[in-house]
Amino acid sequence: MLAVGLISGGQRSLAWKNGFHVVRSELRIQEVSNKVRNLEIDATNMQVTIQRGETFSIQSSVLNLTEIKTDGNGDTLSITAHGQGVMTIVSLAGQSSGDYESMLITVPYNINLKTVNVKASGWSMRNDVVINDMQIDELKATMNSNLLQIMNSQIKNLALSSLGGGQVSLESTTISGKVSGIFSGEFSANDSTIEEMALRVNNGSVNLE
């Protein structure tokens, strides 16, 4: 079950997407059941962060035109978030800016996730995926010219694929099983441990420090 809250009052801006639009930023908060152990995430034009927090929740900073859909089925939660992919030209308060939309998923410290399947793409300024201080059995990521950054985490198996390039960065992370898949882009691991490397990299590079 999800409880949804909306904190309004964001500034209005002038944005371009097939013409000029007046848009308003919103902060939305959704509570997530503590029974959830699997996440299915499909995000476009959206920066996604998964990290530890006091409560299981989804906090989104988005434009009012953006719809975030959630569907719970047992211990699995599916999240679909398609941002507008617009470049803000100027706020109506007179300040120029480059707005982007983001979604923060916090997971309580006493909950470890079984699977996370994330697909991320888009053409906005920021559509990266950041995973910080997490313990996940199976992490599958499909990237498209964006960044997957995993920090301070314990992952059993990491499966990667790319639709058009991308970058994967591991920082102080342990992969106790294997890294697998076919990936086009750059893969780097700094101060990290990988038990088995079975990743095929096309048109890219691997840097293990």
PDB file of C-alpha atoms in Angstrom, residues 14 21 30 32 37 44-45 54 66 71 109 111 118 125 137 151-152 161-162 170:
ATOM      1  CA  LEU A  14       9.166  28.846 -18.662  1.00  0.00           C
ATOM      2  CA  HIS A  21       5.072  26.009 -21.534  1.00  0.00           C
ATOM      3  CA  GLN A  30       4.978   8.371  -1.289  1.00  0.00           C
ATOM      4  CA  VAL A  32       6.182   2.324   0.597  1.00  0.00           C
ATOM      5  CA  ARG A  37      11.896  -6.561  -1.302  1.00  0.00           C
ATOM      6  CA  THR A  44      13.166   8.402 -18.498  1.00  0.00           C
ATOM      7  CA  ASN A  45      14.597  11.910 -18.122  1.00  0.00           C
ATOM      8  CA  GLU A  54      14.619   6.160   8.146  1.00  0.00           C
ATOM      9  CA  THR A  66       5.064  14.487 -14.866  1.00  0.00           C
ATOM     10  CA  ASP A  71       2.129  -0.746  -8.833  1.00  0.00           C
ATOM     11  CA  TYR A 109      18.455   0.215   7.371  1.00  0.00           C
ATOM     12  CA  ILE A 111      15.671  -4.008   4.967  1.00  0.00           C
ATOM     13  CA  VAL A 118      16.374  -0.525 -13.321  1.00  0.00           C
ATOM     14  CA  MET A 125      20.596  17.172 -18.426  1.00  0.00           C
ATOM     15  CA  ASP A 137      21.147  -9.735  -4.014  1.00  0.00           C
ATOM     16  CA  MET A 151      28.870   3.450  -3.789  1.00  0.00           C
ATOM     17  CA  ASN A 152      29.492   1.825  -0.400  1.00  0.00           C
ATOM     18  CA  SER A 161      23.290  -4.040 -20.587  1.00  0.00           C
ATOM     19  CA  SER A 162      23.246  -0.847 -22.614  1.00  0.00           C
ATOM     20  CA  LEU A 170      31.865   1.356  -8.544  1.00  0.00           C
TER      21      LEU A 170
END
